[in-house]
């Protein structure tokens, strides 16, 4: 007879100790189960580890209620009141929900908490896992083969854990160790297609690049340089080619599948098209330089030479901020520009590109990120990965890069370059690195 194993949650030790003391000393004014608090903390720490660049995150109340209890919001309020969850305090009815994060001061140490078999939470999580398996059975054949390869991946766990413990920053150390333990416990591995951006989310996409050196086996990473800026440049160049007599159907190639008009609206795209044509007519050097830099994979280095920033990493962070943060935020009846300094640095060498990005984010700042990620997913998962599998090369995708067996890396690179040549009539720059 099979013995049911408890479900293990990986939590911050300091936080668990504080929570347990608080529950004992000042318990909530409602009937509660500790396991629901533990699950909330696990949910948010994992969500944060998957979205490292976001200060605060939305909680999916539908998922949380399905996984736990309808009154789970009471638990969230209690955690917030006791400074275990911190909140952005930015709320606008119908447009902006409160967003949360774990108090970083409590992210220290690792505590394994077990959810015992046959408890309410255990049964719901097991049912959720069963539904996930059923969903994975409906994946495309080439993605199923990728999933099978992913399930066989192992790390040198002992060495990876030693490496993580060398990190002095306790918050980073916690997330490194969490990533390692989630891969080690195969029941905690996840492999799913994101419904919003169509990316393939796995434990590997969430694994710090420095930890990939501990993946067992001989693999090579093939990574598209400055992928999001490159895809934006291709979108803008495609809009330039719009026929003068009908600007509503200017799209070719990938952009015929991802019509910008449907994502950003007729008004925004029409304004951008007109501005682009004026820019091209006046020989806008900054726009052409931006396109060349993304094609050559030198955007971060070129920005570094044009600014007073200290490192290439700063440039990558700045691009992320410019592309994906809100244009403005309203607080206390006052509009302010988040990350204003970073946006001013980027807009100085590339004023036209910056204004275009702003316009694409005007109604909803998340639209640009989702749009570019969907194109990226189509290229890497639906096109490149499919072709690789057909050539008997089973890749592991990490958004805009693939991991392939090193002995097949030359053939894989040839297929990847050929794919871009067919899609965009050019071959961008790749970073190729044995891991």
Short mmCIF file of C-alpha atoms in Angstrom, two decimals:
data_model
loop_
_atom_site.label_atom_id
_atom_site.label_comp_id
_atom_site.label_asym_id
_atom_site.label_seq_id
_atom_site.Cartn_x
_atom_site.Cartn_y
_atom_site.Cartn_z
CA UNK A 1 0.00 0.00 0.00
CA UNK A 2 1.34 3.43 -0.95
CA UNK A 3 1.95 5.73 2.00
CA UNK A 4 0.95 9.33 1.42
CA UNK A 5 3.86 11.71 1.79
CA UNK A 6 3.36 15.14 3.37
CA UNK A 7 3.64 18.21 1.16
CA UNK A 8 6.74 20.21 2.05
CA UNK A 9 6.77 24.01 2.07
CA UNK A 10 10.06 25.90 2.08
CA UNK A 11 9.77 28.97 4.30
CA UNK A 12 12.08 31.60 5.86
CA UNK A 13 13.06 30.39 9.33
CA UNK A 14 13.07 33.83 10.95
CA UNK A 15 9.63 34.60 9.52
CA UNK A 16 8.13 31.32 10.74
CA UNK A 17 9.47 31.96 14.25
CA UNK A 18 7.99 35.48 14.27
CA UNK A 19 4.65 34.26 12.94
CA UNK A 20 4.37 31.51 15.55
CA UNK A 21 5.22 33.92 18.39
CA UNK A 22 2.71 36.46 17.11
CA UNK A 23 -0.04 33.85 16.76
CA UNK A 24 0.60 32.70 20.33
CA UNK A 25 0.83 36.16 21.88
CA UNK A 26 -1.79 38.08 19.87
CA UNK A 27 -3.93 35.54 17.99
CA UNK A 28 -6.34 36.74 15.26
CA UNK A 29 -9.95 37.49 16.14
CA UNK A 30 -11.09 34.67 13.83
CA UNK A 31 -10.75 30.91 13.87
CA UNK A 32 -7.61 30.00 11.95
CA UNK A 33 -5.33 27.20 10.80
CA UNK A 34 -1.58 27.80 10.83
CA UNK A 35 -1.12 25.83 7.65
CA UNK A 36 -3.02 28.52 5.72
CA UNK A 37 -0.57 31.15 6.98
CA UNK A 38 2.32 28.90 5.96
CA UNK A 39 0.84 28.40 2.51
CA UNK A 40 0.32 32.15 1.99
CA UNK A 41 3.96 32.78 2.84
CA UNK A 42 5.11 29.98 0.54
CA UNK A 43 2.88 31.31 -2.25
CA UNK A 44 4.27 34.84 -2.02
CA UNK A 45 7.94 33.85 -1.61
CA UNK A 46 7.72 31.63 -4.70
CA UNK A 47 5.92 34.36 -6.62
CA UNK A 48 8.60 36.84 -5.60
CA UNK A 49 11.41 34.48 -6.63
CA UNK A 50 9.79 34.27 -10.09
CA UNK A 51 9.48 38.07 -10.35
CA UNK A 52 12.74 39.28 -8.82
CA UNK A 53 12.58 42.71 -10.43
CA UNK A 54 9.18 43.62 -8.99
CA UNK A 55 9.03 45.34 -5.63
CA UNK A 56 5.38 44.37 -5.00
CA UNK A 57 3.15 41.68 -6.46
CA UNK A 58 -0.57 41.15 -6.95
CA UNK A 59 -2.14 38.25 -5.08
CA UNK A 60 -4.44 36.10 -7.19
CA UNK A 61 -7.37 35.83 -4.80
CA UNK A 62 -9.21 33.34 -6.98
CA UNK A 63 -6.28 30.91 -6.82
CA UNK A 64 -5.72 31.50 -3.12
CA UNK A 65 -9.37 30.87 -2.28
CA UNK A 66 -9.42 27.70 -4.37
CA UNK A 67 -6.25 26.46 -2.69
CA UNK A 68 -7.19 27.37 0.88
CA UNK A 69 -10.40 28.93 2.21
CA UNK A 70 -12.87 31.63 1.16
CA UNK A 71 -11.88 33.84 4.11
CA UNK A 72 -8.18 33.84 3.19
CA UNK A 73 -8.24 37.65 2.96
CA UNK A 74 -8.48 37.74 6.78
CA UNK A 75 -5.16 35.92 6.93
CA UNK A 76 -3.59 38.43 4.51
CA UNK A 77 -4.81 41.37 6.60
CA UNK A 78 -3.40 39.78 9.77
CA UNK A 79 0.00 39.25 8.13
CA UNK A 80 -0.01 42.84 6.94
CA UNK A 81 -1.01 44.21 10.34
CA UNK A 82 1.87 42.35 11.95
CA UNK A 83 4.45 43.55 9.42
CA UNK A 84 5.04 40.11 7.94
CA UNK A 85 3.55 41.13 4.62
CA UNK A 86 4.31 44.66 3.44
CA UNK A 87 1.95 46.50 1.08
CA UNK A 88 2.37 49.21 -1.56
CA UNK A 89 -0.78 50.99 -0.26
CA UNK A 90 -1.69 51.97 -3.82
CA UNK A 91 -5.31 51.14 -4.54
CA UNK A 92 -7.71 52.42 -7.18
CA UNK A 93 -11.12 50.79 -7.40
CA UNK A 94 -11.49 48.78 -10.58
CA UNK A 95 -7.99 49.56 -11.87
CA UNK A 96 -5.33 48.93 -9.22
CA UNK A 97 -5.37 46.29 -6.49
CA UNK A 98 -3.14 46.34 -3.44
CA UNK A 99 0.16 44.59 -4.00
CA UNK A 100 2.33 42.82 -1.46
CA UNK A 101 5.72 41.43 -0.65
CA UNK A 102 7.34 39.55 2.21
CA UNK A 103 9.08 41.76 4.76
CA UNK A 104 12.70 41.36 3.57
CA UNK A 105 13.99 41.67 7.15
CA UNK A 106 12.40 38.28 7.87
CA UNK A 107 13.91 36.42 4.90
CA UNK A 108 16.60 34.59 6.80
CA UNK A 109 17.28 30.88 7.12
CA UNK A 110 15.31 27.93 5.76
CA UNK A 111 12.52 26.06 7.55
CA UNK A 112 10.76 23.05 6.03
CA UNK A 113 7.09 22.92 7.07
CA UNK A 114 5.07 19.83 6.26
CA UNK A 115 1.38 19.80 5.34
CA UNK A 116 0.11 16.51 6.72
CA UNK A 117 -1.84 14.09 4.50
CA UNK A 118 -5.64 14.31 4.45
CA UNK A 119 -5.80 17.84 5.87
CA UNK A 120 -8.04 20.23 3.93
CA UNK A 121 -5.06 22.08 2.46
CA UNK A 122 -3.27 18.83 1.58
CA UNK A 123 -6.28 17.47 -0.31
CA UNK A 124 -6.77 20.71 -2.24
CA UNK A 125 -3.10 20.93 -3.23
CA UNK A 126 -3.04 17.28 -4.32
CA UNK A 127 -6.14 17.86 -6.44
CA UNK A 128 -4.50 20.94 -7.94
CA UNK A 129 -1.40 18.92 -8.82
CA UNK A 130 -3.59 16.23 -10.42
CA UNK A 131 -5.27 18.90 -12.57
CA UNK A 132 -1.85 20.25 -13.56
CA UNK A 133 -0.76 16.81 -14.74
CA UNK A 134 -3.97 16.46 -16.76
CA UNK A 135 -3.33 19.86 -18.32
CA UNK A 136 0.26 18.93 -19.23
CA UNK A 137 -1.05 15.90 -21.10
CA UNK A 138 -2.69 18.35 -23.52
CA UNK A 139 0.56 20.12 -24.39
CA UNK A 140 1.92 20.05 -27.94
CA UNK A 141 4.02 16.95 -28.73
CA UNK A 142 7.32 18.85 -28.90
CA UNK A 143 6.63 20.58 -25.57
CA UNK A 144 5.84 17.22 -23.97
CA UNK A 145 9.28 15.99 -25.02
CA UNK A 146 10.82 19.12 -23.49
CA UNK A 147 8.89 18.44 -20.27
CA UNK A 148 10.23 14.88 -20.13
CA UNK A 149 13.78 16.18 -20.53
CA UNK A 150 13.19 18.79 -17.83
CA UNK A 151 11.98 16.15 -15.36
CA UNK A 152 15.29 14.29 -15.77
CA UNK A 153 17.42 17.35 -14.98
CA UNK A 154 19.38 17.18 -11.73
CA UNK A 155 21.73 19.55 -9.94
CA UNK A 156 24.82 18.84 -7.95
CA UNK A 157 22.77 19.76 -4.90
CA UNK A 158 25.55 19.59 -2.32
CA UNK A 159 27.80 21.98 -4.26
CA UNK A 160 24.89 24.27 -5.19
CA UNK A 161 23.87 24.60 -1.53
CA UNK A 162 27.49 25.32 -0.51
CA UNK A 163 27.64 28.04 -3.18
CA UNK A 164 24.37 29.59 -1.97
CA UNK A 165 25.63 29.74 1.62
CA UNK A 166 28.56 31.89 0.49
CA UNK A 167 26.09 34.69 -0.29
CA UNK A 168 26.22 37.34 2.45
CA UNK A 169 22.91 38.94 1.54
CA UNK A 170 20.35 36.92 3.54
CA UNK A 171 17.47 37.72 1.18
CA UNK A 172 19.39 36.53 -1.90
CA UNK A 173 20.61 33.49 0.00
CA UNK A 174 17.05 32.54 0.93
CA UNK A 175 15.85 32.70 -2.68
CA UNK A 176 18.89 30.79 -3.98
CA UNK A 177 18.32 27.99 -1.46
CA UNK A 178 14.58 27.96 -2.16
CA UNK A 179 15.23 27.49 -5.90
CA UNK A 180 17.60 24.60 -5.19
CA UNK A 181 15.24 22.81 -2.78
CA UNK A 182 12.27 23.19 -5.12
CA UNK A 183 14.19 21.41 -7.89
CA UNK A 184 15.47 18.76 -5.50
CA UNK A 185 11.93 17.85 -4.39
CA UNK A 186 10.51 16.67 -7.72
CA UNK A 187 6.96 17.12 -6.43
CA UNK A 188 7.71 20.85 -6.22
CA UNK A 189 8.90 21.16 -9.80
CA UNK A 190 6.66 23.08 -12.15
CA UNK A 191 6.44 23.14 -15.93
CA UNK A 192 3.62 25.20 -17.37
CA UNK A 193 2.72 27.48 -20.23
CA UNK A 194 1.84 30.94 -18.96
CA UNK A 195 -1.69 31.84 -20.06
CA UNK A 196 -0.91 35.55 -20.34
CA UNK A 197 2.45 35.85 -22.08
CA UNK A 198 2.65 32.23 -23.39
CA UNK A 199 6.09 31.78 -21.88
CA UNK A 200 7.13 28.38 -20.62
CA UNK A 201 7.65 28.77 -16.87
CA UNK A 202 9.78 26.15 -15.12
CA UNK A 203 12.15 25.95 -12.17
CA UNK A 204 14.98 26.63 -14.61
CA UNK A 205 13.52 29.95 -15.77
CA UNK A 206 13.52 30.94 -12.09
CA UNK A 207 17.06 29.69 -11.38
CA UNK A 208 19.78 32.29 -10.98
CA UNK A 209 22.16 32.04 -13.92
CA UNK A 210 25.13 31.44 -11.59
CA UNK A 211 23.40 28.30 -10.30
CA UNK A 212 23.14 26.78 -13.79
CA UNK A 213 26.77 25.69 -13.49
CA UNK A 214 25.54 23.00 -11.09
CA UNK A 215 23.22 21.36 -13.65
CA UNK A 216 24.51 17.84 -14.20
CA UNK A 217 25.54 17.08 -17.77
CA UNK A 218 27.24 19.00 -20.58
CA UNK A 219 25.01 21.82 -21.85
CA UNK A 220 25.49 25.00 -23.85
CA UNK A 221 23.35 28.12 -23.51
CA UNK A 222 22.37 30.02 -26.68
CA UNK A 223 20.97 33.41 -25.70
CA UNK A 224 19.54 36.18 -27.90
CA UNK A 225 21.27 39.39 -26.87
CA UNK A 226 19.08 42.29 -25.66
CA UNK A 227 16.03 40.37 -26.87
CA UNK A 228 13.20 42.67 -25.75
CA UNK A 229 14.77 45.84 -27.24
CA UNK A 230 15.54 43.87 -30.42
CA UNK A 231 11.92 42.76 -30.78
CA UNK A 232 10.73 46.33 -30.16
CA UNK A 233 13.06 47.60 -32.89
CA UNK A 234 11.63 45.02 -35.31
CA UNK A 235 8.09 46.13 -34.45
CA UNK A 236 8.94 49.78 -35.10
CA UNK A 237 10.72 48.98 -38.36
CA UNK A 238 7.69 46.96 -39.45
CA UNK A 239 5.39 49.90 -38.74
CA UNK A 240 7.55 52.14 -40.91
CA UNK A 241 6.78 49.91 -43.89
CA UNK A 242 3.02 50.57 -43.61
CA UNK A 243 1.45 51.37 -46.98
CA UNK A 244 0.47 55.03 -47.17
CA UNK A 245 -3.06 54.31 -48.37
CA UNK A 246 -3.95 51.79 -45.61
CA UNK A 247 -2.12 52.03 -42.31
CA UNK A 248 -4.43 49.49 -40.67
CA UNK A 249 -2.75 46.50 -42.38
CA UNK A 250 0.99 47.17 -42.40
CA UNK A 251 2.08 43.95 -40.80
CA UNK A 252 4.18 41.14 -42.15
CA UNK A 253 5.82 38.02 -40.78
CA UNK A 254 5.48 37.59 -37.02
CA UNK A 255 3.56 40.85 -36.74
CA UNK A 256 0.80 39.53 -38.97
CA UNK A 257 0.18 36.99 -36.18
CA UNK A 258 0.48 39.60 -33.42
CA UNK A 259 -1.32 42.61 -34.86
CA UNK A 260 -0.20 45.68 -32.84
CA UNK A 261 -3.51 47.40 -33.55
CA UNK A 262 -5.36 44.76 -31.54
CA UNK A 263 -3.03 45.13 -28.56
CA UNK A 264 -2.37 48.86 -28.37
CA UNK A 265 -5.35 50.37 -30.20
CA UNK A 266 -5.79 52.20 -33.49
CA UNK A 267 -5.10 55.67 -32.08
CA UNK A 268 -1.79 54.83 -30.40
CA UNK A 269 -0.42 52.82 -33.33
CA UNK A 270 -1.49 55.40 -35.93
CA UNK A 271 0.33 58.16 -34.02
CA UNK A 272 3.45 56.01 -33.77
CA UNK A 273 3.35 55.18 -37.49
CA UNK A 274 3.12 58.84 -38.45
CA UNK A 275 5.92 59.79 -36.04
CA UNK A 276 8.07 56.94 -37.36
CA UNK A 277 7.71 58.08 -40.95
CA UNK A 278 8.61 61.64 -39.99
CA UNK A 279 11.56 60.26 -38.02
CA UNK A 280 12.73 58.24 -41.02
CA UNK A 281 12.23 61.19 -43.39
CA UNK A 282 14.34 63.43 -41.15
CA UNK A 283 16.96 60.68 -40.85
CA UNK A 284 16.58 60.28 -37.10
CA UNK A 285 20.05 59.10 -36.14
CA UNK A 286 19.14 58.06 -32.61
CA UNK A 287 16.40 55.71 -33.85
CA UNK A 288 18.67 54.11 -36.45
CA UNK A 289 21.43 53.73 -33.85
CA UNK A 290 18.99 52.04 -31.48
CA UNK A 291 18.01 49.53 -34.17
CA UNK A 292 21.64 48.84 -35.09
CA UNK A 293 22.64 48.41 -31.45
CA UNK A 294 19.89 45.84 -30.84
CA UNK A 295 20.76 43.94 -34.02
CA UNK A 296 24.45 43.83 -33.07
CA UNK A 297 23.67 42.93 -29.46
CA UNK A 298 25.57 45.97 -28.16
CA UNK A 299 22.73 48.07 -26.74
CA UNK A 300 23.77 47.79 -23.08
CA UNK A 301 27.41 48.56 -23.89
CA UNK A 302 26.45 51.44 -26.18
CA UNK A 303 24.24 52.91 -23.48
CA UNK A 304 27.08 52.52 -21.01
CA UNK A 305 29.36 54.61 -23.23
CA UNK A 306 26.68 57.30 -23.57
CA UNK A 307 25.88 57.65 -19.86
CA UNK A 308 27.59 57.95 -16.52
CA UNK A 309 26.32 54.61 -15.26
CA UNK A 310 28.77 52.32 -13.53
CA UNK A 311 28.13 48.94 -15.10
CA UNK A 312 26.48 46.95 -17.88
CA UNK A 313 24.18 45.39 -15.26
CA UNK A 314 22.88 48.88 -14.47
CA UNK A 315 22.00 49.27 -18.13
CA UNK A 316 20.00 46.03 -18.21
CA UNK A 317 18.06 47.12 -15.12
CA UNK A 318 17.43 50.53 -16.64
CA UNK A 319 16.07 49.01 -19.86
CA UNK A 320 13.74 46.83 -17.84
CA UNK A 321 12.48 49.87 -15.93
CA UNK A 322 11.99 52.02 -19.04
CA UNK A 323 10.22 49.29 -20.97
CA UNK A 324 7.96 47.89 -18.28
CA UNK A 325 7.32 50.34 -15.42
CA UNK A 326 4.29 52.63 -15.26
CA UNK A 327 4.46 55.98 -17.04
CA UNK A 328 3.06 57.64 -13.94
CA UNK A 329 1.48 56.75 -10.62
CA UNK A 330 -1.19 58.71 -8.81
CA UNK A 331 -0.85 58.98 -5.04
CA UNK A 332 -2.55 61.44 -2.69
CA UNK A 333 -4.10 63.25 -5.70
CA UNK A 334 -0.66 63.81 -7.19
CA UNK A 335 0.86 62.23 -10.31
CA UNK A 336 4.52 61.31 -10.14
CA UNK A 337 6.85 59.51 -12.55
CA UNK A 338 8.37 56.35 -11.07
CA UNK A 339 12.06 55.81 -11.85
CA UNK A 340 12.26 59.29 -13.32
CA UNK A 341 16.07 59.42 -13.25
CA UNK A 342 16.47 56.14 -15.18
CA UNK A 343 13.94 57.26 -17.79
CA UNK A 344 15.74 60.56 -18.29
CA UNK A 345 19.04 58.72 -18.79
CA UNK A 346 17.53 56.49 -21.50
CA UNK A 347 15.56 59.26 -23.22
CA UNK A 348 18.61 61.45 -23.73
CA UNK A 349 20.32 59.24 -26.38
CA UNK A 350 17.05 57.69 -27.65
CA UNK A 351 14.30 60.35 -27.32
CA UNK A 352 12.09 59.02 -30.11
CA UNK A 353 12.23 55.42 -28.84
CA UNK A 354 11.42 56.56 -25.31
CA UNK A 355 8.37 58.55 -26.43
CA UNK A 356 7.19 55.55 -28.46
CA UNK A 357 7.52 53.25 -25.44
CA UNK A 358 5.50 55.72 -23.36
CA UNK A 359 2.76 55.78 -25.96
CA UNK A 360 2.57 51.97 -26.10
CA UNK A 361 2.17 51.90 -22.30
CA UNK A 362 -0.29 54.78 -22.13
CA UNK A 363 -3.48 52.86 -21.35
CA UNK A 364 -1.93 49.87 -19.61
CA UNK A 365 1.77 49.72 -18.74
CA UNK A 366 1.77 45.90 -18.80
CA UNK A 367 0.67 45.66 -22.45
CA UNK A 368 4.11 46.27 -23.94
CA UNK A 369 5.76 43.62 -21.76
CA UNK A 370 3.10 41.03 -22.56
CA UNK A 371 3.17 41.80 -26.27
CA UNK A 372 6.95 41.42 -26.56
CA UNK A 373 6.92 38.29 -24.40
CA UNK A 374 4.26 36.71 -26.60
CA UNK A 375 6.36 37.31 -29.70
CA UNK A 376 9.43 35.97 -27.92
CA UNK A 377 7.46 32.85 -26.85
CA UNK A 378 6.21 32.27 -30.39
CA UNK A 379 9.78 32.48 -31.71
CA UNK A 380 11.51 30.36 -29.07
CA UNK A 381 8.85 27.86 -28.01
CA UNK A 382 6.48 27.48 -30.94
CA UNK A 383 9.06 27.83 -33.70
CA UNK A 384 12.67 27.25 -32.61
CA UNK A 385 11.97 24.57 -29.98
CA UNK A 386 9.65 22.74 -32.38
CA UNK A 387 12.31 22.70 -35.10
CA UNK A 388 14.97 21.55 -32.63
CA UNK A 389 12.84 18.67 -31.38
CA UNK A 390 12.13 17.64 -34.98
CA UNK A 391 15.92 17.52 -35.43
CA UNK A 392 16.15 15.30 -32.33
CA UNK A 393 17.65 18.12 -30.24
CA UNK A 394 15.59 18.42 -27.05
CA UNK A 395 16.08 21.94 -25.65
CA UNK A 396 15.36 23.44 -22.27
CA UNK A 397 14.07 26.97 -22.84
CA UNK A 398 14.70 29.91 -20.53
CA UNK A 399 12.57 32.58 -22.18
CA UNK A 400 14.93 34.14 -24.77
CA UNK A 401 17.53 31.40 -24.59
CA UNK A 402 17.83 27.64 -24.98
CA UNK A 403 19.98 25.04 -23.26
CA UNK A 404 21.03 22.19 -25.53
CA UNK A 405 23.49 19.30 -25.21
CA UNK A 406 26.90 20.78 -26.08
CA UNK A 407 27.56 18.14 -28.75
CA UNK A 408 24.47 19.43 -30.61
CA UNK A 409 25.06 23.16 -30.05
CA UNK A 410 26.41 23.91 -33.55
CA UNK A 411 23.43 22.28 -35.25
CA UNK A 412 21.07 24.01 -32.81
CA UNK A 413 22.63 27.43 -33.49
CA UNK A 414 22.29 26.87 -37.23
CA UNK A 415 18.55 26.14 -36.82
CA UNK A 416 18.09 29.19 -34.56
CA UNK A 417 19.82 31.53 -37.01
CA UNK A 418 17.84 30.11 -39.92
CA UNK A 419 14.61 30.71 -37.99
CA UNK A 420 15.41 34.39 -37.45
CA UNK A 421 16.47 34.75 -41.06
CA UNK A 422 13.07 33.44 -42.17
CA UNK A 423 11.11 35.53 -39.66
CA UNK A 424 12.98 38.85 -39.93
CA UNK A 425 15.23 38.51 -42.97
CA UNK A 426 18.26 39.05 -40.73
CA UNK A 427 20.26 37.26 -38.03
CA UNK A 428 20.68 39.05 -34.70
CA UNK A 429 23.51 38.42 -32.23
CA UNK A 430 23.66 35.53 -29.79
CA UNK A 431 25.66 34.84 -26.65
CA UNK A 432 26.89 31.25 -26.67
CA UNK A 433 28.25 29.84 -23.41
CA UNK A 434 28.96 26.35 -22.09
CA UNK A 435 27.42 25.96 -18.64
#
